[in-house]
């Protein structure tokens, strides 16, 4: 418990607003009690009954109490419909469709507000983000046409065209015999381009490692008329009289080539080698993607994979744009300005506890063949965990060092800024491929999510999960377990779901072990499938597909089992209580708090779209999990609100 932080947060004006919100809190002793508003005196008396010293009164806990009391519909019997009982009034109390969406909205606003307020920072990456943000904002005001080139960019574009190589439209004496394809491609790469017309250079993470991929280019959707207009505008602005007839002729030839190329499809197969095209120096192009000062250090670490292709190879929100261009810098902004530093250590500790309880769960599971049990134990034990960001970025200045050879100027045009960013992204991606940095520059690192990757046997808890409403150091430990603990244990559960069982502790495919081969586990899995198939969803009826959603259902099952085990080991007697919830015992609170994760507006998408989603409906993720019809989730503490006894 961080007392200093609690005191600081309690001094904020909005805490008073939250306290006023508590006036409308609903008290519930049984599901049959008449709903009456709670005034401030009554609220304070509730705290006095419990002893105010034992109440968690941080802003985060007050908000949580508000949600628990105001989202519920006490007129619904929890033993009949626990989801509706816990979330029945969510739509009246929240403007977001779900808890995850609410966090996404807040995250966008936090980054945007930071970019508006920041002036001069000691961090180079933050100053670069600010410059790009201001340039994007200015660009939005000058034109609403996505294909309209701003005036300050026209000359930059023209100069870059000349850097690429000779162009017949500019040089009437152009000599095709002097055309050097490799020089032109090399000049494109120097400018940060990765789509080179006939092929593209991108990046792939495969089971065998990280690679630069040489692949067929993706077609452009820009219409010829638009391109002709853009080229004419560029030429005119730079004192060149465009020849409309000649430009149209060039694009007719271009379109004809595109149609011919479209007839040839890639097989989708990959070859770990360079393409066998002698006229193109692919090694030179890859070298150009690396910053000159780093070529000698990392070129030898770069591996290449080629898509097989019969022609060339062997058989709009501004702060979102800035986050996409500066994913790692955005991560730094979020962690430094919006997350309590103790939260990351708290989530690390929680994750280790969950791994231990998962191992115990596997050890206690009967009827698993010894080799299978041993394999599962080794796998969970070996899960690599990243909390928020890799430890590589812990030392101060590590991130800014990645920008030491990169500069932007306020006089740069919008076009020039993004041309430089494309070049920087290529250089940083090559550092990633070479293993010099642990995060790809194109990877979204501010997801409101956690993720398990079976090909790496790796668990990542993204930075937004290190903050309320999912985790906070002012929450009592049981709240963090009920919220973040379930979400993390759910992801660990994917290591032993129907697909995860086929991979070993190193993320390598493993023959001979499948869900149906594990007798008791297989029976439990089929039971869960049948449960969802027969579930009478209040919106869609009995039309669910358990087989399609089985991996997520199993992960939920593991999440509940593991967090329940961890909770039962806790000594909650000395932990702070939540305001206004004195009539709910700790076992009941476990279910109530976890249900908040799935509170959302009533589903409005079609049954067809719902069945495409691998996740079961949120209603099922509450009611189905707590019904215990399969007997596999040993939630022996499911309590009736009326008797306080186990059902």
XYZ file of C-alpha atoms in Angstrom:
647
model
C 0.000 0.000 0.000
C 1.567 3.297 -1.124
C 0.317 5.729 1.548
C 2.046 8.704 -0.033
C 0.335 8.106 -3.333
C -3.039 7.731 -1.661
C -2.630 11.067 0.110
C -1.547 12.776 -3.105
C -4.490 11.432 -5.053
C -6.971 12.275 -2.306
C -5.886 15.890 -2.551
C -7.079 16.091 -6.153
C -10.357 17.975 -6.766
C -11.947 15.147 -8.743
C -11.899 12.956 -5.645
C -14.616 15.191 -4.234
C -16.618 14.615 -7.412
C -16.294 10.871 -6.975
C -17.429 11.180 -3.372
C -20.501 13.051 -4.556
C -21.124 10.268 -7.058
C -21.289 7.895 -4.133
C -24.494 9.648 -3.027
C -26.309 7.650 -5.710
C -24.729 4.348 -4.645
C -27.120 1.461 -4.186
C -26.999 -0.680 -1.064
C -27.902 -4.334 -1.336
C -28.317 -6.931 1.394
C -30.388 -9.441 -0.616
C -31.695 -9.368 -4.139
C -35.171 -8.614 -2.805
C -34.324 -5.382 -0.962
C -35.913 -2.259 -2.352
C -33.366 -0.020 -4.108
C -32.882 3.225 -2.219
C -30.318 5.973 -2.892
C -27.545 6.297 -0.347
C -26.898 9.810 0.934
C -23.502 11.029 2.115
C -24.275 10.585 5.823
C -25.338 6.991 5.230
C -22.226 6.371 3.177
C -20.004 7.676 5.950
C -21.880 5.586 8.494
C -21.202 2.519 6.350
C -17.536 3.325 6.610
C -17.773 3.855 10.374
C -19.437 0.485 10.878
C -16.467 -1.221 9.254
C -13.882 1.140 10.814
C -12.718 3.827 8.415
C -9.081 2.902 9.044
C -9.719 -0.392 7.276
C -11.340 1.165 4.195
C -9.537 1.643 0.900
C -10.400 5.256 0.113
C -7.985 5.944 -2.738
C -9.592 7.428 -5.882
C -9.156 4.091 -7.657
C -10.963 2.176 -4.895
C -13.737 4.765 -4.695
C -14.254 4.488 -8.466
C -14.318 0.702 -8.197
C -16.944 0.829 -5.450
C -18.974 3.198 -7.614
C -18.874 0.734 -10.504
C -19.705 -2.316 -8.388
C -22.715 -0.607 -6.838
C -24.033 1.276 -9.854
C -23.535 -1.290 -12.612
C -25.485 -3.942 -10.700
C -29.180 -4.675 -11.030
C -30.156 -5.963 -7.553
C -33.627 -6.877 -8.789
C -32.089 -9.846 -10.646
C -31.361 -13.019 -8.687
C -27.602 -13.718 -9.044
C -28.245 -17.454 -9.040
C -30.537 -17.017 -12.056
C -28.499 -14.525 -14.128
C -25.245 -13.407 -12.522
C -24.249 -11.340 -15.560
C -27.426 -9.278 -15.468
C -27.214 -9.012 -11.673
C -23.667 -7.587 -11.873
C -23.895 -5.607 -15.135
C -27.602 -4.925 -15.668
C -27.302 -1.139 -15.306
C -23.919 -0.762 -17.026
C -25.515 0.918 -20.053
C -26.992 3.612 -17.790
C -23.691 4.399 -16.080
C -21.012 4.214 -18.793
C -20.571 5.999 -22.124
C -18.120 3.330 -23.325
C -19.296 0.006 -24.691
C -16.999 -1.941 -22.363
C -14.252 -1.585 -19.754
C -11.548 -2.224 -22.368
C -12.977 0.403 -24.717
C -13.107 2.897 -21.860
C -9.387 2.386 -21.218
C -8.622 2.821 -24.933
C -10.499 6.148 -24.983
C -8.654 7.331 -21.874
C -5.286 6.272 -23.323
C -5.865 8.246 -26.523
C -6.885 11.308 -24.523
C -3.850 11.002 -22.234
C -1.383 10.910 -25.127
C -3.191 13.683 -26.998
C -3.325 15.952 -23.937
C 0.373 15.303 -23.275
C 1.241 16.289 -26.850
C -0.820 19.469 -26.563
C 0.772 20.533 -23.277
C 4.428 19.605 -23.743
C 6.732 22.450 -24.784
C 10.425 21.710 -24.370
C 11.352 18.339 -22.947
C 14.709 16.953 -21.881
C 13.796 13.867 -23.900
C 14.673 13.930 -27.598
C 12.015 11.356 -28.441
C 9.303 13.437 -26.744
C 10.377 16.563 -28.626
C 10.264 14.625 -31.895
C 6.773 13.368 -31.085
C 5.651 16.937 -30.360
C 7.086 18.231 -33.626
C 5.352 15.526 -35.675
C 2.080 16.069 -33.815
C 2.120 19.828 -34.487
C 2.936 19.233 -38.144
C 0.069 16.748 -38.469
C -2.328 19.184 -36.810
C -1.250 21.972 -39.174
C -1.599 19.682 -42.176
C -5.161 18.766 -41.202
C -6.124 22.434 -41.233
C -4.755 23.076 -44.727
C -6.406 20.227 -46.629
C -9.050 17.560 -46.194
C -7.971 15.788 -49.386
C -5.813 12.736 -48.592
C -4.182 12.934 -52.029
C -3.643 16.701 -52.076
C 0.026 17.595 -51.602
C 0.647 20.535 -49.286
C 2.541 23.440 -50.831
C 5.541 23.096 -48.516
C 5.918 19.456 -49.570
C 5.732 19.868 -53.345
C 9.367 20.928 -53.693
C 10.523 18.140 -51.359
C 8.686 15.554 -53.452
C 10.153 16.948 -56.659
C 13.696 16.880 -55.283
C 13.263 13.286 -54.097
C 12.036 12.239 -57.538
C 15.251 13.603 -59.013
C 17.292 11.767 -56.333
C 15.771 8.443 -57.354
C 17.089 8.746 -60.901
C 16.453 10.156 -64.353
C 12.785 10.505 -65.333
C 11.665 10.747 -68.983
C 8.997 13.297 -68.085
C 11.723 15.640 -66.832
C 14.460 14.797 -69.299
C 13.545 14.811 -72.985
C 17.003 13.387 -73.758
C 16.577 10.456 -71.408
C 18.632 7.469 -72.555
C 17.164 4.114 -71.540
C 20.459 2.346 -72.191
C 21.970 4.222 -69.246
C 19.210 3.238 -66.857
C 20.587 1.485 -63.759
C 17.874 -0.495 -61.981
C 19.993 -1.239 -58.909
C 20.942 2.410 -58.503
C 17.294 3.470 -58.689
C 16.195 0.822 -56.167
C 19.060 1.742 -53.873
C 18.069 5.417 -53.989
C 14.485 4.495 -53.122
C 15.641 2.517 -50.076
C 17.840 5.428 -48.962
C 14.695 7.565 -48.899
C 13.002 5.049 -46.586
C 10.900 3.248 -49.196
C 10.251 -0.472 -48.701
C 7.684 -0.923 -51.485
C 9.885 -0.834 -54.572
C 7.261 -1.399 -57.254
C 8.006 -4.910 -58.501
C 8.683 -6.235 -55.007
C 8.758 -5.050 -51.418
C 10.978 -5.488 -48.390
C 9.149 -6.162 -45.171
C 9.713 -8.067 -41.955
C 8.507 -11.360 -40.553
C 8.873 -13.198 -37.253
C 8.816 -16.933 -37.913
C 9.417 -20.000 -35.777
C 13.010 -20.019 -37.026
C 13.631 -16.404 -36.013
C 13.348 -12.824 -37.313
C 13.769 -12.115 -41.026
C 13.737 -9.491 -43.728
C 11.190 -10.763 -46.262
C 11.408 -10.135 -50.002
C 7.890 -10.459 -51.371
C 5.590 -9.448 -54.239
C 4.429 -5.883 -53.908
C 0.957 -5.042 -52.701
C -1.089 -3.200 -55.318
C -1.931 0.484 -54.872
C -5.555 1.609 -54.777
C -4.798 5.130 -56.040
C -6.595 5.691 -59.366
C -4.660 6.777 -62.446
C -6.628 10.032 -62.704
C -5.562 10.931 -59.165
C -1.918 10.099 -59.837
C -1.943 12.057 -63.102
C -3.364 15.058 -61.273
C -0.732 14.796 -58.518
C 2.164 14.537 -60.993
C 0.880 17.494 -63.010
C 0.628 19.554 -59.825
C 4.198 18.675 -58.799
C 5.623 19.516 -62.222
C 3.775 22.828 -62.509
C 4.821 23.947 -59.028
C 8.465 23.330 -59.970
C 8.407 25.203 -63.273
C 7.918 22.210 -65.577
C 5.053 22.308 -68.035
C 3.308 18.921 -67.809
C 2.497 17.037 -70.986
C -0.896 15.513 -70.181
C -0.795 13.235 -73.213
C 2.646 11.879 -72.312
C 1.672 11.374 -68.652
C -1.489 9.495 -69.655
C 0.549 7.295 -71.996
C 2.995 6.447 -69.212
C 0.171 5.425 -66.916
C -1.483 3.294 -69.571
C 1.751 1.321 -69.808
C 1.965 1.180 -66.014
C -1.617 -0.128 -65.738
C -0.948 -2.724 -68.415
C 2.102 -3.971 -66.485
C 0.095 -4.112 -63.237
C -2.596 -6.239 -64.921
C 0.033 -8.655 -66.232
C 1.649 -8.955 -62.833
C -1.708 -9.598 -61.183
C -2.038 -12.832 -63.153
C 0.885 -14.321 -61.260
C 0.193 -15.350 -57.691
C 2.673 -16.141 -54.965
C 2.512 -19.700 -53.638
C 2.676 -18.360 -50.096
C 5.739 -20.486 -49.411
C 8.939 -18.994 -48.046
C 12.545 -19.842 -48.828
C 15.315 -18.887 -46.402
C 17.563 -17.412 -49.081
C 17.979 -14.476 -51.437
C 15.965 -14.482 -54.704
C 17.684 -15.898 -57.765
C 17.429 -12.707 -59.824
C 20.889 -11.737 -61.037
C 19.861 -8.277 -62.280
C 19.021 -7.073 -58.767
C 21.565 -6.786 -55.958
C 19.343 -7.641 -52.998
C 22.247 -7.703 -50.543
C 23.052 -4.103 -51.418
C 19.431 -3.056 -50.875
C 19.373 -4.701 -47.452
C 22.632 -2.963 -46.557
C 21.060 0.394 -47.487
C 18.294 -0.224 -44.935
C 20.853 -0.137 -42.093
C 22.225 3.103 -40.678
C 25.730 3.536 -42.186
C 27.397 3.585 -38.755
C 25.847 0.201 -37.895
C 26.407 -1.815 -41.101
C 29.599 -3.569 -39.981
C 28.044 -4.548 -36.626
C 24.672 -5.953 -37.654
C 24.691 -6.861 -41.382
C 26.032 -10.331 -40.652
C 23.137 -10.937 -38.229
C 20.424 -10.197 -40.804
C 18.613 -13.209 -42.210
C 16.496 -13.092 -45.358
C 13.448 -15.082 -46.391
C 11.955 -14.962 -49.902
C 8.352 -15.485 -50.997
C 8.123 -17.892 -53.888
C 6.727 -16.112 -56.944
C 6.784 -17.322 -60.564
C 7.915 -13.975 -61.988
C 10.632 -12.788 -59.682
C 11.480 -15.468 -57.178
C 12.121 -19.094 -56.704
C 9.327 -21.578 -57.201
C -7.185 9.348 -39.454
C -6.730 10.547 -35.594
C -3.549 12.594 -35.220
C -2.431 11.237 -31.821
C -2.940 7.721 -33.242
C -0.669 8.639 -36.173
C 2.009 9.853 -33.761
C 1.654 6.709 -31.619
C 2.030 4.581 -34.740
C 5.153 6.443 -35.884
C 6.671 6.521 -32.372
C 5.401 3.345 -30.652
C 8.340 3.033 -28.260
C 8.462 6.752 -27.507
C 4.702 6.696 -26.847
C 5.284 3.824 -24.451
C 7.875 5.951 -22.629
C 5.436 8.872 -22.379
C 2.707 6.647 -20.962
C 4.939 4.911 -18.416
C 6.633 8.125 -17.225
C 3.537 10.293 -16.973
C 0.526 8.076 -16.283
C 1.624 4.880 -14.518
C 2.794 4.534 -10.927
C 6.293 3.055 -11.059
C 5.367 0.504 -8.404
C 2.668 -0.988 -10.623
C 5.147 -2.747 -12.927
C 6.861 -4.498 -10.019
C 3.447 -5.388 -8.589
C 2.325 -7.014 -11.845
C 5.638 -8.900 -12.093
C 5.100 -10.353 -8.619
C 1.469 -11.190 -9.390
C 2.427 -12.954 -12.629
C 4.969 -15.154 -10.853
C 2.327 -16.131 -8.267
C -0.079 -17.032 -11.051
C 2.535 -19.189 -12.756
C 3.101 -21.054 -9.475
C -0.625 -21.661 -9.066
C -0.914 -22.824 -12.662
C 1.834 -25.368 -12.026
C -0.030 -26.560 -8.918
C -3.244 -26.872 -10.919
C -1.500 -29.044 -13.519
C 0.196 -31.107 -10.807
C -3.157 -31.736 -9.106
C -4.935 -32.698 -12.337
C -5.625 -36.429 -12.337
C -5.566 -38.815 -15.288
C -2.903 -36.913 -17.218
C -0.322 -39.266 -18.674
C 3.053 -38.621 -16.961
C 4.816 -37.486 -20.178
C 1.966 -35.068 -20.911
C 1.948 -33.655 -17.395
C 5.727 -33.274 -17.440
C 5.557 -31.464 -20.778
C 2.883 -29.047 -19.525
C 4.814 -28.308 -16.339
C 8.024 -27.620 -18.248
C 6.162 -25.342 -20.609
C 4.470 -23.173 -17.987
C 7.681 -22.981 -15.956
C 9.560 -21.762 -19.045
C 7.074 -19.058 -20.120
C 9.012 -15.882 -20.874
C 7.294 -12.855 -19.331
C 7.434 -9.205 -20.428
C 5.648 -6.707 -18.190
C 4.942 -3.389 -19.921
C 8.252 -3.316 -21.790
C 11.471 -5.384 -21.945
C 14.027 -4.773 -19.189
C 16.362 -3.683 -22.003
C 14.734 -0.234 -21.758
C 15.091 0.118 -17.974
C 18.373 2.114 -17.913
C 17.657 5.869 -18.225
C 18.338 7.233 -21.695
C 18.164 3.850 -23.476
C 15.207 4.826 -25.622
C 16.447 8.305 -26.498
C 19.724 6.746 -27.619
C 17.817 5.135 -30.489
C 17.135 8.630 -31.826
C 20.677 10.010 -31.479
C 21.286 9.841 -35.261
C 17.826 11.144 -36.161
C 16.773 14.762 -36.488
C 13.669 16.624 -37.575
C 13.359 20.339 -38.080
C 10.310 22.529 -37.601
C 10.831 23.770 -41.160
C 10.522 20.240 -42.567
C 7.406 19.713 -44.641
C 4.817 17.130 -43.673
C 6.077 14.968 -46.543
C 9.734 15.326 -45.532
C 8.994 14.393 -41.903
C 7.346 11.131 -42.893
C 10.009 10.375 -45.477
C 12.590 10.663 -42.684
C 10.419 8.558 -40.365
C 10.148 5.823 -43.005
C 13.916 5.770 -43.258
C 14.296 5.664 -39.463
C 11.775 2.832 -39.229
C 13.778 0.763 -41.730
C 16.987 1.317 -39.761
C 15.342 0.457 -36.442
C 13.706 -2.618 -37.954
C 17.089 -3.862 -39.119
C 18.388 -3.407 -35.549
C 15.461 -5.548 -34.382
C 16.057 -8.240 -37.018
C 19.714 -8.362 -35.978
C 18.711 -8.871 -32.344
C 20.137 -5.546 -31.147
C 16.802 -4.331 -29.736
C 13.885 -6.398 -28.357
C 10.894 -4.474 -29.790
C 10.025 -4.014 -33.445
C 9.497 -0.334 -34.351
C 6.281 -1.253 -36.136
C 4.799 -3.171 -33.220
C 1.884 -1.583 -31.365
C 3.055 -1.525 -27.754
C 0.185 0.404 -26.170
C -2.477 -2.256 -26.567
C -5.085 -2.479 -23.846
C -4.462 -6.177 -23.646
C -2.223 -9.040 -22.604
C -1.026 -11.669 -25.056
C 0.420 -15.174 -25.074
C 2.396 -16.215 -28.162
C 2.694 -19.990 -28.383
C 5.449 -19.956 -31.063
C 7.664 -18.154 -28.524
C 6.092 -19.498 -25.323
C 6.024 -15.861 -24.299
C 3.571 -13.780 -22.290
C 3.367 -9.997 -22.735
C 1.354 -7.780 -20.409
C 1.102 -4.475 -22.278
C 1.662 -1.173 -20.482
C -1.999 0.017 -20.310
C -2.744 -3.038 -18.146
C -0.335 -1.680 -15.540
C -2.794 1.067 -14.712
C -6.283 1.324 -13.257
C -8.955 0.135 -13.807
C -7.039 -3.162 -14.167
C -4.193 -2.756 -11.677
C -3.191 -0.154 -9.117
C -0.908 -0.290 -6.093
C -3.603 1.406 -4.009
C -6.018 -1.453 -4.705
C -6.078 -4.151 -2.033
C -4.146 -7.179 -3.284
C -7.327 -9.182 -3.768
C -8.701 -6.606 -6.243
C -5.536 -6.774 -8.355
C -5.776 -10.564 -8.303
C -9.459 -10.559 -9.290
C -8.882 -8.081 -12.147
C -5.399 -8.329 -13.649
C -4.827 -11.767 -12.157
C -7.686 -13.269 -14.139
C -6.604 -11.601 -17.404
C -2.988 -12.759 -16.991
C -4.003 -16.284 -15.940
C -6.321 -16.387 -18.974
C -3.313 -15.761 -21.232
C -1.235 -18.374 -19.398
C -4.172 -20.697 -20.055
C -3.513 -20.435 -23.787
C -0.283 -22.356 -23.232
C -2.399 -25.434 -22.448
C -5.443 -24.814 -24.678
C -6.320 -27.019 -27.665
C -3.656 -25.374 -29.838
C -1.110 -24.667 -27.112
C -0.781 -28.348 -26.182
C 0.880 -28.949 -29.546
C 3.898 -26.748 -28.728
C 6.779 -27.400 -26.341
C 8.460 -25.103 -23.823
C 10.567 -23.522 -26.597
C 7.566 -22.765 -28.807
C 8.390 -25.582 -31.219
C 5.647 -27.807 -32.695
C 5.385 -31.094 -30.823
C 3.988 -34.267 -32.353
C 1.678 -36.661 -30.599
C 0.005 -34.443 -28.004
C -3.463 -33.106 -28.743
C -6.471 -32.275 -26.600
C -8.257 -35.531 -27.453
C -5.183 -37.547 -26.444
C -5.326 -36.287 -22.879
C -8.174 -38.342 -21.444
C -9.550 -36.267 -18.591
C -8.529 -32.969 -20.118
C -10.173 -34.018 -23.377
C -13.405 -34.854 -21.596
C -13.369 -31.498 -19.840
C -12.730 -29.736 -23.146
C -15.665 -31.489 -24.814
C -17.843 -30.661 -21.835
C -16.982 -26.987 -22.252
C -17.781 -27.210 -25.968
C -21.143 -28.785 -25.204
C -21.863 -26.186 -22.545
C -21.440 -23.314 -25.008
C -23.291 -25.159 -27.773
C -26.285 -25.545 -25.464
C -26.065 -22.143 -23.820
C -29.242 -20.104 -24.193
C -27.803 -16.655 -24.839
C -30.306 -13.863 -24.088
C -29.572 -12.199 -27.455
C -28.768 -15.080 -29.816
C -30.402 -18.116 -28.220
C -28.956 -21.641 -28.461
C -26.930 -21.010 -31.593
C -23.372 -20.809 -30.283
C -20.356 -22.743 -31.599
C -18.274 -24.189 -28.773
C -15.744 -25.826 -31.081
C -14.863 -22.480 -32.673
C -14.443 -20.779 -29.272
C -12.897 -23.659 -27.317
C -9.442 -22.085 -26.910
C -10.863 -18.934 -25.318
C -13.265 -20.958 -23.164
C -10.382 -23.117 -21.880
C -8.301 -19.993 -21.209
C -11.195 -18.544 -19.169
C -11.484 -21.847 -17.319
C -7.781 -21.745 -16.403
C -8.071 -18.066 -15.470
C -10.862 -18.749 -12.985
C -9.249 -21.876 -11.556
C -5.834 -20.271 -11.056
C -7.092 -17.005 -9.543
C -9.447 -18.910 -7.236
C -6.517 -21.006 -5.998
C -4.374 -17.909 -5.452
C -7.218 -16.085 -3.695
C -7.848 -18.940 -1.273
C -4.239 -18.678 -0.093
C -4.577 -14.971 0.683
C -5.002 -13.626 4.181
C -7.550 -10.916 3.405
C -8.355 -10.227 7.048
C -5.756 -7.461 7.262
C -6.489 -5.959 3.836
C -8.535 -2.811 3.313
C -12.217 -3.135 2.434
C -14.109 -1.347 -0.334
C -16.466 1.459 0.639
C -20.180 0.647 0.616
C -19.740 -3.113 0.222
C -19.839 -4.273 3.835
C -22.729 -6.650 3.089
C -20.802 -8.557 0.439
C -18.368 -11.140 1.758
C -15.002 -11.739 0.127
C -16.081 -14.833 -1.818
C -18.997 -12.928 -3.297
C -16.728 -9.993 -4.099
C -14.461 -12.315 -6.120
C -17.284 -12.989 -8.577
C -18.627 -9.453 -8.557
C -15.268 -7.849 -9.343
C -14.396 -10.330 -12.100
C -17.804 -9.781 -13.664
C -16.932 -6.102 -14.177
C -14.378 -7.205 -16.789
C -17.238 -8.333 -19.022
C -19.832 -5.644 -18.377
C -20.774 -4.040 -21.667
C -23.666 -2.694 -23.659
C -26.184 -5.137 -25.081
C -24.827 -6.900 -28.179
C -26.165 -5.424 -31.420
C -24.030 -7.214 -34.017
C -25.505 -10.018 -36.090
C -25.371 -13.686 -35.135
C -23.192 -14.318 -38.196
C -20.582 -11.802 -37.015
C -20.764 -13.112 -33.450
C -20.048 -16.670 -34.606
C -16.916 -15.455 -36.426
C -15.486 -14.178 -33.152
C -13.306 -16.698 -31.321
C -14.455 -15.256 -27.996
C -17.700 -16.493 -26.452
C -20.291 -13.847 -25.619
C -19.628 -11.789 -22.497
C -22.873 -13.062 -21.012
C -21.579 -16.630 -21.270
C -18.149 -15.660 -19.931
C -19.900 -14.760 -16.681
C -22.916 -17.055 -16.429
C -21.310 -20.014 -18.176
C -18.174 -19.891 -16.056
C -20.056 -19.630 -12.788
C -22.682 -22.254 -13.581
C -20.097 -25.015 -12.968
C -22.073 -27.477 -15.074
C -18.866 -29.171 -16.174
C -17.434 -29.486 -12.695
C -13.940 -28.758 -13.964
C -13.581 -25.250 -12.628
C -13.369 -25.910 -8.943
C -15.012 -22.676 -7.862
C -16.316 -24.101 -4.621
C -16.942 -20.643 -3.251
C -19.862 -19.717 -5.484
C -22.125 -18.197 -2.863
C -25.797 -17.285 -2.830
C -26.431 -13.734 -1.787
C -29.352 -14.761 0.364
C -27.877 -17.544 2.486
C -24.127 -16.984 2.238
C -23.757 -20.748 1.769
C -22.097 -22.632 -1.030
C -24.296 -23.902 -3.849
